[in-house]
Coordinates of C-alpha atoms and ligand atoms in Angstrom, one line a residue:
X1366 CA 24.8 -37.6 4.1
X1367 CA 23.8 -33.5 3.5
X1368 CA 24.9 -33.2 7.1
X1369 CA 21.3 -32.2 8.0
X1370 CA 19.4 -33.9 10.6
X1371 CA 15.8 -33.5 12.5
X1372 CA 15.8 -31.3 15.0
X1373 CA 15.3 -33.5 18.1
X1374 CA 11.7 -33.4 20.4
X1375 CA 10.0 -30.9 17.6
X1376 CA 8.9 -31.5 13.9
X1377 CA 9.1 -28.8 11.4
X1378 CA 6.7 -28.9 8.3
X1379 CA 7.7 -27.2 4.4
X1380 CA 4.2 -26.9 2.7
X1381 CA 4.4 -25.7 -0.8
X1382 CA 2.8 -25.7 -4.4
X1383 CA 5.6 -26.3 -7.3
X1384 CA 2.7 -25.0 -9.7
X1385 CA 2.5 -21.5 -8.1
X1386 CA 6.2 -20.6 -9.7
X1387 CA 4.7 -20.6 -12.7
X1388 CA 2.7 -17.7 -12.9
X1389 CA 3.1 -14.1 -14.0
X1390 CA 1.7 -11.1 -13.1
X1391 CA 2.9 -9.4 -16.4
X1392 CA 6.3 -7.7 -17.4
X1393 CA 8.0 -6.1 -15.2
X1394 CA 5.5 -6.4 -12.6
X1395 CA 7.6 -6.7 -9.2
X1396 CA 6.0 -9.7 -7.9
X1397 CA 7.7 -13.1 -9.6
X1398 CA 6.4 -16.2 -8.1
X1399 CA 9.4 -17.8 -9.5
X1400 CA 11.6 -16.2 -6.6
X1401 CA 9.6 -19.7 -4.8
X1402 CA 11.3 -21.7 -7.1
X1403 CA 14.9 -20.3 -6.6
X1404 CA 13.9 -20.2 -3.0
X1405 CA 13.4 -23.8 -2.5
X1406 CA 16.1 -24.4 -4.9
X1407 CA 18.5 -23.0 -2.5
X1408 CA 16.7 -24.8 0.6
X1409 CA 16.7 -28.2 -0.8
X1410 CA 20.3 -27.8 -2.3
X1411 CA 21.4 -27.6 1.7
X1412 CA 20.1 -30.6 2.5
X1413 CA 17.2 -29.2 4.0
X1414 CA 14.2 -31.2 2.7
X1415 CA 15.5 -34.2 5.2
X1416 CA 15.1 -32.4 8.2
X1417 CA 11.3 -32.0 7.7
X1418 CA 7.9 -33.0 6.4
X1419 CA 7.7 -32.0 2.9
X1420 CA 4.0 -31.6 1.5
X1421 CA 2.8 -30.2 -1.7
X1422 CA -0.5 -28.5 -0.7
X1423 CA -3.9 -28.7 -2.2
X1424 CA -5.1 -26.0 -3.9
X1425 CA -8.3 -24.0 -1.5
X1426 CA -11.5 -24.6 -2.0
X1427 CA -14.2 -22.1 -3.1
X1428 CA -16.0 -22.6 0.7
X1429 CA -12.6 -22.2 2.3
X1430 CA -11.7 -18.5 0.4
X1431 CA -15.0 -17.7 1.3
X1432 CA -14.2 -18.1 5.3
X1433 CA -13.2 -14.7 4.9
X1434 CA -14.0 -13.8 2.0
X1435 CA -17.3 -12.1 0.0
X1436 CA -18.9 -14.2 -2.5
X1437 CA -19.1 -11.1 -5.4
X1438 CA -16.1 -10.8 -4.4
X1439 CA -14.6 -14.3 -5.4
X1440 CA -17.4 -14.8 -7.9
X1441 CA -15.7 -11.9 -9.9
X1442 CA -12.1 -13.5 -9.1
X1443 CA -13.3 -16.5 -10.7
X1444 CA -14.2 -15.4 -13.6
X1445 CA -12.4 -12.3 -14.9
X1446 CA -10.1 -12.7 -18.0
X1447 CA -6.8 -11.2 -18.8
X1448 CA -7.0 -8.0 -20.3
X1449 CA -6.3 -8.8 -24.1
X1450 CA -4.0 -5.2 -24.6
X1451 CA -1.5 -4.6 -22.0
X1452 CA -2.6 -1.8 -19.6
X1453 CA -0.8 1.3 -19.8
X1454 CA 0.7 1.9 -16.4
X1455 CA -0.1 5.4 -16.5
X1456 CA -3.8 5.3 -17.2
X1457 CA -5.5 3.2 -14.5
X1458 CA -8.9 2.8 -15.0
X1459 CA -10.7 4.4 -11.8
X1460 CA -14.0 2.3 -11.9
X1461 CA -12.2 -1.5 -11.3
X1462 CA -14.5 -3.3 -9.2
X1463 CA -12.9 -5.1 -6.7
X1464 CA -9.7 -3.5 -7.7
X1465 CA -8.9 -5.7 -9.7
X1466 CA -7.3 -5.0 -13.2
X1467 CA -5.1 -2.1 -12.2
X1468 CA -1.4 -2.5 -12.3
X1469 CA -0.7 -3.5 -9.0
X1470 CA -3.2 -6.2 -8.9
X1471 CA -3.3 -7.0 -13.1
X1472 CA -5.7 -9.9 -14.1
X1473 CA -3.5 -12.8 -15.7
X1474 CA -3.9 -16.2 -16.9
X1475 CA -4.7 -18.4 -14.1
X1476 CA -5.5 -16.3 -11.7
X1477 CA -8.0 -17.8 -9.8
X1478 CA -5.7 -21.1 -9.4
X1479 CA -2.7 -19.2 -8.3
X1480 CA -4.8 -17.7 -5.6
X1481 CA -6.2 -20.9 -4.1
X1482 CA -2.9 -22.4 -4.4
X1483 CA -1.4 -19.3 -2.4
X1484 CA -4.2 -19.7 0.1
X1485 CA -3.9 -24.0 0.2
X1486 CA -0.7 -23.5 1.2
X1487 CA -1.0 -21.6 4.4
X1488 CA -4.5 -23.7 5.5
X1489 CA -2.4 -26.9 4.9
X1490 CA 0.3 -25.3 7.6
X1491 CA -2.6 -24.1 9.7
X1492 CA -3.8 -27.6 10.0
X1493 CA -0.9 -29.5 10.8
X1494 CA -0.2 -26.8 13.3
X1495 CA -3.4 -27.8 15.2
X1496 CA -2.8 -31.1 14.9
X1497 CA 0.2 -31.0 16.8
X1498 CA 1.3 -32.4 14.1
X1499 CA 3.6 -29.4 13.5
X1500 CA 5.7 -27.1 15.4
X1501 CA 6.6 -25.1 12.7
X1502 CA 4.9 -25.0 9.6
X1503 CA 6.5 -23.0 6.6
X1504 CA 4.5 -21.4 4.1
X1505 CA 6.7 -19.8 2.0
X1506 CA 4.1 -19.0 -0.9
X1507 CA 1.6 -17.3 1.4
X1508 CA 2.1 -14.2 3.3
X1509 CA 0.0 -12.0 1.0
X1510 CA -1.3 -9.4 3.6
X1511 CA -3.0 -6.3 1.5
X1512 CA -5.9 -8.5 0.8
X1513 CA -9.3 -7.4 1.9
X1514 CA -13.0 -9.4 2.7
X1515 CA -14.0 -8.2 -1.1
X1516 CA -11.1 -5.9 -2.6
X1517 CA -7.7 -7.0 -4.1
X1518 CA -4.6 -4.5 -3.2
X1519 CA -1.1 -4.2 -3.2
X1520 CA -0.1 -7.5 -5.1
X1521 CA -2.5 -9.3 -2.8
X1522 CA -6.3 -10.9 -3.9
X1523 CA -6.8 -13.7 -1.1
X1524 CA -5.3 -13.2 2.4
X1525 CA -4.2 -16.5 2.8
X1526 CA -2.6 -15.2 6.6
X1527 CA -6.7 -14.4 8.0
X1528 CA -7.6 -17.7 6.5
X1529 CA -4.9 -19.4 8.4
X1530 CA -5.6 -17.5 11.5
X1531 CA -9.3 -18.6 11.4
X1532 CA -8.3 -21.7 11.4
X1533 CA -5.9 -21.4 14.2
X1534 CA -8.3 -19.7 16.2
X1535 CA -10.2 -22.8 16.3
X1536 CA -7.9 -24.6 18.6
X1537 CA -5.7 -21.7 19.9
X1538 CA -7.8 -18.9 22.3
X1539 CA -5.4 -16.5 21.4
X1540 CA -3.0 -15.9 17.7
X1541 CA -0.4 -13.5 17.6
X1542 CA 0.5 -11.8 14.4
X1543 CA 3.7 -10.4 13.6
X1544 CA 4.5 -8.8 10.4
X1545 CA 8.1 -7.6 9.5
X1546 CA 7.5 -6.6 5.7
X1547 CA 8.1 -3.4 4.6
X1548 CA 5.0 -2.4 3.9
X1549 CA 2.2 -2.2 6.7
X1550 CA 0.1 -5.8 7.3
X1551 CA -3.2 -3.9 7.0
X1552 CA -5.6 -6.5 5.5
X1553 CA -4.5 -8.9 8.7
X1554 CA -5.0 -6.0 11.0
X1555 CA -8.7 -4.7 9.6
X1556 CA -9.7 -8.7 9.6
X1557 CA -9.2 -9.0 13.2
X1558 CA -9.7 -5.2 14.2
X1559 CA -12.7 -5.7 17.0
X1560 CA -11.7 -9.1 18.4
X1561 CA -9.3 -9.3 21.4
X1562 CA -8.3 -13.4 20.3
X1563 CA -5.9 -12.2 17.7
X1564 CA -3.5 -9.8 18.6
X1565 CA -1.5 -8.1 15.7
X1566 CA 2.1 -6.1 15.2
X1567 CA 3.3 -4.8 11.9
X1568 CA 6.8 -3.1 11.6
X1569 CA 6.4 -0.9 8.4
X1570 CA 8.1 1.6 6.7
X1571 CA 5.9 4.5 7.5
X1572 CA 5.1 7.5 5.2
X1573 CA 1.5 8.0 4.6
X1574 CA 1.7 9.8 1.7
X1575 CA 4.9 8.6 -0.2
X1576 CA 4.7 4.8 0.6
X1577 CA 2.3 2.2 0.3
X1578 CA -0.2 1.8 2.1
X1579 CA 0.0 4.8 3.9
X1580 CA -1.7 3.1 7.0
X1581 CA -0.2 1.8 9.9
X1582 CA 0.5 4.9 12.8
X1583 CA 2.0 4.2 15.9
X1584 CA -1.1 5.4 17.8
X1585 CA -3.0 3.0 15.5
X1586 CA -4.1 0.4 18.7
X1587 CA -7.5 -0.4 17.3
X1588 CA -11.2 0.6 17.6
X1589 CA -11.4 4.0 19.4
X1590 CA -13.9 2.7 21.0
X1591 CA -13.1 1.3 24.3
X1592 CA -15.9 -1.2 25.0
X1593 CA -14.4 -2.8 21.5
X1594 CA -12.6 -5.6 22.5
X1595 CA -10.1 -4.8 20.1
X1596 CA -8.7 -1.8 21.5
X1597 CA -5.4 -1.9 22.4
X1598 CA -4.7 -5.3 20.1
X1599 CA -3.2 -3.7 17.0
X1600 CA 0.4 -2.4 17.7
X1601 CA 2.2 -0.5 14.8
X1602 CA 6.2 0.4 14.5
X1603 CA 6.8 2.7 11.8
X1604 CA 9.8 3.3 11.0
X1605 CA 12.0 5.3 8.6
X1606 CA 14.5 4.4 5.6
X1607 CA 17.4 2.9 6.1
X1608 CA 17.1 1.1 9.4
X1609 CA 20.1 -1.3 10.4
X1610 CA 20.2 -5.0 12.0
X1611 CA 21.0 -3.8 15.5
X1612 CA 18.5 -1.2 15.8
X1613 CA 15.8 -3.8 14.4
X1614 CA 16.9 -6.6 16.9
X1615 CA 16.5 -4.4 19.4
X1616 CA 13.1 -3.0 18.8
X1617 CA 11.7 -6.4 17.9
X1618 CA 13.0 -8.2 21.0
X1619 CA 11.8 -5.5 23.0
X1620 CA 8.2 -5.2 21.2
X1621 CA 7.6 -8.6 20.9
X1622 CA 9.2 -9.8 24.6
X1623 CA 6.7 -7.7 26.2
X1624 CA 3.7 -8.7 23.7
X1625 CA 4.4 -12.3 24.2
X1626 CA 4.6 -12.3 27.9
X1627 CA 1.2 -9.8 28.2
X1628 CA -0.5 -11.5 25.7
X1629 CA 0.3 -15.2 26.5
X1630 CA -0.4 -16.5 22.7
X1631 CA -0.9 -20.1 22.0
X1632 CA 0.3 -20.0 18.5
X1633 CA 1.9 -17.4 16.3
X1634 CA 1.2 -16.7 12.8
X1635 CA 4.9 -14.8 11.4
X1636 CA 4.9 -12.8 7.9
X1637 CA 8.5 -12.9 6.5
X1638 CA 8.1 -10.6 3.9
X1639 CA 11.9 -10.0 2.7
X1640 CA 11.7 -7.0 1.0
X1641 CA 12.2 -5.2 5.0
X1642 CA 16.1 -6.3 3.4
X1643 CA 19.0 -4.3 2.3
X1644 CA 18.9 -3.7 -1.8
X1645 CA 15.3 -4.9 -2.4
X1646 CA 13.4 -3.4 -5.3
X1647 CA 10.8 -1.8 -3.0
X1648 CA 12.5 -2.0 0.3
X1649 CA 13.9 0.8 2.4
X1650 CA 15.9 -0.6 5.4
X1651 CA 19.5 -2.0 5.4
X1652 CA 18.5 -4.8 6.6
X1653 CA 20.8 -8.0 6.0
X1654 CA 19.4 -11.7 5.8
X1655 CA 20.8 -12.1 9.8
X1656 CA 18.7 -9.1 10.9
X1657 CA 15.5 -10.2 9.1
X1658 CA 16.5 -13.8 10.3
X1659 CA 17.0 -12.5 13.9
X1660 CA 13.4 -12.0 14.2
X1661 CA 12.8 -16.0 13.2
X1662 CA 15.1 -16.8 15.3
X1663 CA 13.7 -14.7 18.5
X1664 CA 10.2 -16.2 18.4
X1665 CA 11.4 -19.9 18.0
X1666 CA 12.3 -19.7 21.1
X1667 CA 9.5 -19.0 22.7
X1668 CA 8.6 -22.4 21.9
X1669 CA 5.2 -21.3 20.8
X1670 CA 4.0 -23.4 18.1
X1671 CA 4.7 -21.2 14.9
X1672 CA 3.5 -20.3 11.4
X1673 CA 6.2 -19.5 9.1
X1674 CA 4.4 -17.2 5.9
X1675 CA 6.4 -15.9 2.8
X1676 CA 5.2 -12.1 1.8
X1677 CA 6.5 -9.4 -0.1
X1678 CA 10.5 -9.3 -1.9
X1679 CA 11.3 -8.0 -4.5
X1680 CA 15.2 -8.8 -5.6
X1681 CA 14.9 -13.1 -6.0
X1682 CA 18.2 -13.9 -5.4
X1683 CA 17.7 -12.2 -1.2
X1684 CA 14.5 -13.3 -0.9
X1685 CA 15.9 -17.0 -1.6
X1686 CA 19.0 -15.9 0.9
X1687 CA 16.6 -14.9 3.5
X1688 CA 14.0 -17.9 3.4
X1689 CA 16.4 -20.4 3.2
X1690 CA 18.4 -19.0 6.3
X1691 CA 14.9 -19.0 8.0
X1692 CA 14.1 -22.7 7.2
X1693 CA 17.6 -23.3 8.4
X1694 CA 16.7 -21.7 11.7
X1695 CA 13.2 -23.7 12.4
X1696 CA 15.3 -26.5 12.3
X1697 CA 18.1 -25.6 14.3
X1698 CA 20.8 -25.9 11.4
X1699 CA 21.2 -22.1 11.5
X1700 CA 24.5 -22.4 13.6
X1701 CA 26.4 -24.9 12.0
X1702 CA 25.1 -24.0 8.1
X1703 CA 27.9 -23.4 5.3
X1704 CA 27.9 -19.5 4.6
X1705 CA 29.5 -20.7 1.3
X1706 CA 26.1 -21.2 -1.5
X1707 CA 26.7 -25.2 -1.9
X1708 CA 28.5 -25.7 -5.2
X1709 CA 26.1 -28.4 -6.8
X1710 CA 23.5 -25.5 -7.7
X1711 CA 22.7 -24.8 -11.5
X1712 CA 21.6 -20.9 -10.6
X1713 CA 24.7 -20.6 -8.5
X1714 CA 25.7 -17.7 -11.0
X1715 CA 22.4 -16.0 -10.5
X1716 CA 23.2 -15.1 -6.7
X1717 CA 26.3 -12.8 -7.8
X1718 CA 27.7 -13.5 -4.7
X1719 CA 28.4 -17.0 -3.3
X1720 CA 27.4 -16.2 0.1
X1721 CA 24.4 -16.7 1.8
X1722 CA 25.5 -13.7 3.8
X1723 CA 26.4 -10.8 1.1
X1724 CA 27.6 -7.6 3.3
X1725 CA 25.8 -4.5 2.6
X1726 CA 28.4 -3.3 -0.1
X1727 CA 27.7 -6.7 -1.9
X1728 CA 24.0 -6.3 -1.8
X1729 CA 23.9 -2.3 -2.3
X1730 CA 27.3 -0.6 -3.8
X1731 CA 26.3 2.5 -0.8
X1732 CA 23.8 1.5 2.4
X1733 CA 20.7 3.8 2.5
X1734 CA 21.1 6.9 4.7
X1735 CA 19.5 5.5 8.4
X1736 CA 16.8 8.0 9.1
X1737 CA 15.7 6.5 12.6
X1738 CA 17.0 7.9 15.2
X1739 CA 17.8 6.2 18.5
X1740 CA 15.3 8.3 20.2
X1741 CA 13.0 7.6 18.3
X1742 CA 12.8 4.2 18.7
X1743 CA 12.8 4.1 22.4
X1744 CA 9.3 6.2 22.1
X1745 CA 8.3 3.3 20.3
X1746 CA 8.7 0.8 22.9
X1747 CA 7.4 3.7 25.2
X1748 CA 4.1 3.7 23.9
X1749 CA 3.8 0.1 23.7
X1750 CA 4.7 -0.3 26.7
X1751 CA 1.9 1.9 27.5
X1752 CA -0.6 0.5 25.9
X1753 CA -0.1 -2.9 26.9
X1754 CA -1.4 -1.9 30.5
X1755 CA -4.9 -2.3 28.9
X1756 CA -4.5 -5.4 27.7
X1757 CA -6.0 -8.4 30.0
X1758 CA -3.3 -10.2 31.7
Ligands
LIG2994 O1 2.2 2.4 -4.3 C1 1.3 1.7 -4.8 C2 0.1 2.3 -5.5 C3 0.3 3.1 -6.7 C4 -0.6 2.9 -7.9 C5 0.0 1.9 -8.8 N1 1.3 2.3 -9.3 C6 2.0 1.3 -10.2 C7 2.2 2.4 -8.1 C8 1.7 3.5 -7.1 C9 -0.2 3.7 -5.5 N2 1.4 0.3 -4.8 C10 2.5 -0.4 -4.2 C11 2.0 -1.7 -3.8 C12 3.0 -2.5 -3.0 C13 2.5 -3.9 -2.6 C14 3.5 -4.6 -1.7 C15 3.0 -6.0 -1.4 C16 3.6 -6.7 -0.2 O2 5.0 -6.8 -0.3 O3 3.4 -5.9 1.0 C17 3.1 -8.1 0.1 C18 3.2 -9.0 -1.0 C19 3.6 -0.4 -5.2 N3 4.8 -0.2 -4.9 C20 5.5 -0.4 -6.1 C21 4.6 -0.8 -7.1 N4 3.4 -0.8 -6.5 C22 4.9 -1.1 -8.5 C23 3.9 -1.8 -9.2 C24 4.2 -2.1 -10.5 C25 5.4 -1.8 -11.1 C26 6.3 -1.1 -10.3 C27 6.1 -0.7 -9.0 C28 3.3 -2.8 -11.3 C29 3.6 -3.1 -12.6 C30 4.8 -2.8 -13.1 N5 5.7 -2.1 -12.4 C31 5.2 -3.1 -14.5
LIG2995 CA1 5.1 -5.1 8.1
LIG2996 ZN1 5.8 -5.7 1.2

């Protein structure tokens, strides 16, 4: 009766933790797992939930964290306690092991749980995706690329994405990552630096010393080295502030056309961080929830089978816009959904606008200046172009 069917010959799975939501990672602290709740929220108030396999994932196990991760390291996750006096922001303490404790990655109640809930998720989609049971598998509360083998960073304390891609590499020869959060996927990247199974692409905003994490070149391609087989299997597009729809369409269609057809992957492992959208907290780029959903959209029809990950976003109410129109593309209800927010939703007000496509004067009073030029750009796809050449057909 929602008006929402299967998509015919493919099944699409929606893995999620309702706990997650309910964690905090202090006041004020960017990062709000409740933007999950107002998130699915929005996708089950379209109808969605009946057009595919809805599972609430186990939580990870201490053995499966520690598939990529260091045993001090999660040893120390496991048991750290909250601070008991608020941090001040300004006065980070310089020895935190593990970086933990700081203000990007503060210690709150829970911690451990929300982790291995974050990282349950995104094994549970892994799995059905080897299965076959899957086509697509959404993860919506995964995504959280900074992590490293034994160091927390940028919001992030258990890369959920390399556990996933293990996993995925157990069936699948080769895994291609694509990243198109703001900020550069580097704990993905450094996991799967010297291996030429797993292929990675980030599109960043780039400024090394004014924006976070400051890695992420584009003549980053891997080792040096060239006997490592992971030269030439890390491709970077930096890119400035302010970028628009068009100009990201084009560059990912172009990038990722000609990494797909070189690289030949049999599954793909896709970050949706939506804070790469117009008016986000941390964001940069202008880019609107059609833009960001373009890229969905462009590797679905590859027909590869597909990993859907959450990541960074930073303003709820378009992080909710933006995942919902992605779950409404992986099962081909994208064309014929209601722009209009359906009526029935108790935080309608909370979206400001009832659309599920604001324009960029709803979503930011003035767009951001677009400091990437044209030429630009097409050096991008110059170089990886170029560096593709080295990569086995
Ligand atoms: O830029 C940084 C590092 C600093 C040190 C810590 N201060 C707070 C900020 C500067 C150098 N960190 C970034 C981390 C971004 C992580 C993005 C994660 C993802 O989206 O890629 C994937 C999930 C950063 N940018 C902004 C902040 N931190 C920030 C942190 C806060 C904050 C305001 C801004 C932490 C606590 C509070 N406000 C209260
Ligand atoms: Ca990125
Ligand atoms: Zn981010």
């Amino acid at each position: 009766e929602s008006g929402v069917t299967r998509p015919k010959g493919y099944n699409v799975s929606f893995h999620c933790n309702p706990e997650m939501e309910k964690y905090h990672f202090g006041q004020n602290h960017p990062m709000k797992p409740w933007r999950l709740a107002l998130s699915k929220s929005l996708i089950y108030s379209y109808g969605m939930s009946f057009a595919m396999d809805n599972y609430i994932s186990r939580t990870a196990t201490y053995e499966e964290l520690a598939g990529f991760h260091s045993t001090d390291y999660l040893d120390f996750l496991g048991t750290v306690l909250p601070e008991p006096v608020p941090r001040d922001l300004e006065s980070q303490n310089p020895d935190l092991r593990f970086n933990l404790g700081g203000s990007d990655c503060p210690l709150f109640e829970g911690l451990y749980d929300y982790c291995s809930m974050s990282a349950g998720t995104a094994m549970d989609a892994a799995r059905k995706i080897c299965s076959n049971q899957s086509d697509i598998a959404i993860a919506w509360g995964g995504g959280l690329h900074h992590a490293k083998k034994a160091e927390a960073s940028g919001f992030c304390y258990i890369n959920d994405i390399v556990l996933a891609i293990l996993q995925l590499l157990r069936f699948y020869p080769r895994v291609l990552y694509i990243d198109i959060d703001v900020h550069h996927g580097d704990g993905v990247e450094e996991a799967f630096f010297s291996t030429d199974r797993v292929m990675t692409v980030s599109f960043h905003k780039y400024d090394p010393n004014n924006f976070f994490p400051g890695t992420g070149a584009l003549e980053d391609n891997g080792p040096k080295n060239e006997h490592n087989p992971g030269s030439h299997h890390a491709f970077n597009v930096p890119l400035n502030d302010g970028i628009t729809d068009e100009q990201y369409k084009w560059l990912f269609d172009r990038v990722i056309g000609d990494v797909v057809a070189k690289f030949r992957p049999g599954a793909i492992a896709l970050q949706c961080g939506a804070d790469s959208l117009a008016g986000d907290r941390l964001g940069r780029f202008n880019l609107q929830v059609q833009g960001h959903g373009a890229c969905v959209e462009f590797c679905k029809e590859k027909n590869i089978p597909m990993i859907l990950f959450g990541g960074g976003g930073y303003t709820p109410r378009n992080v909710a816009r933006a995942w919902t129109y992605e779950t409404s593309i992986a099962i081909e209800y994208n064309k014929k959904i209601d722009p209009t927010l359906p009526q029935h939703a108790p935080w309608r007000d909370h979206f400001r606008h009832d659309t599920l496509f604001p324009t960029l004067e709803q979503t930011l009073g003035e767009p951001r200046q677009n400091r990437n030029p044209q030429k630009r750009l097409q050096e991008i796809v110059q170089h990886v172009t170029e560096q593709l050449r080295f990569v086995q057909a």
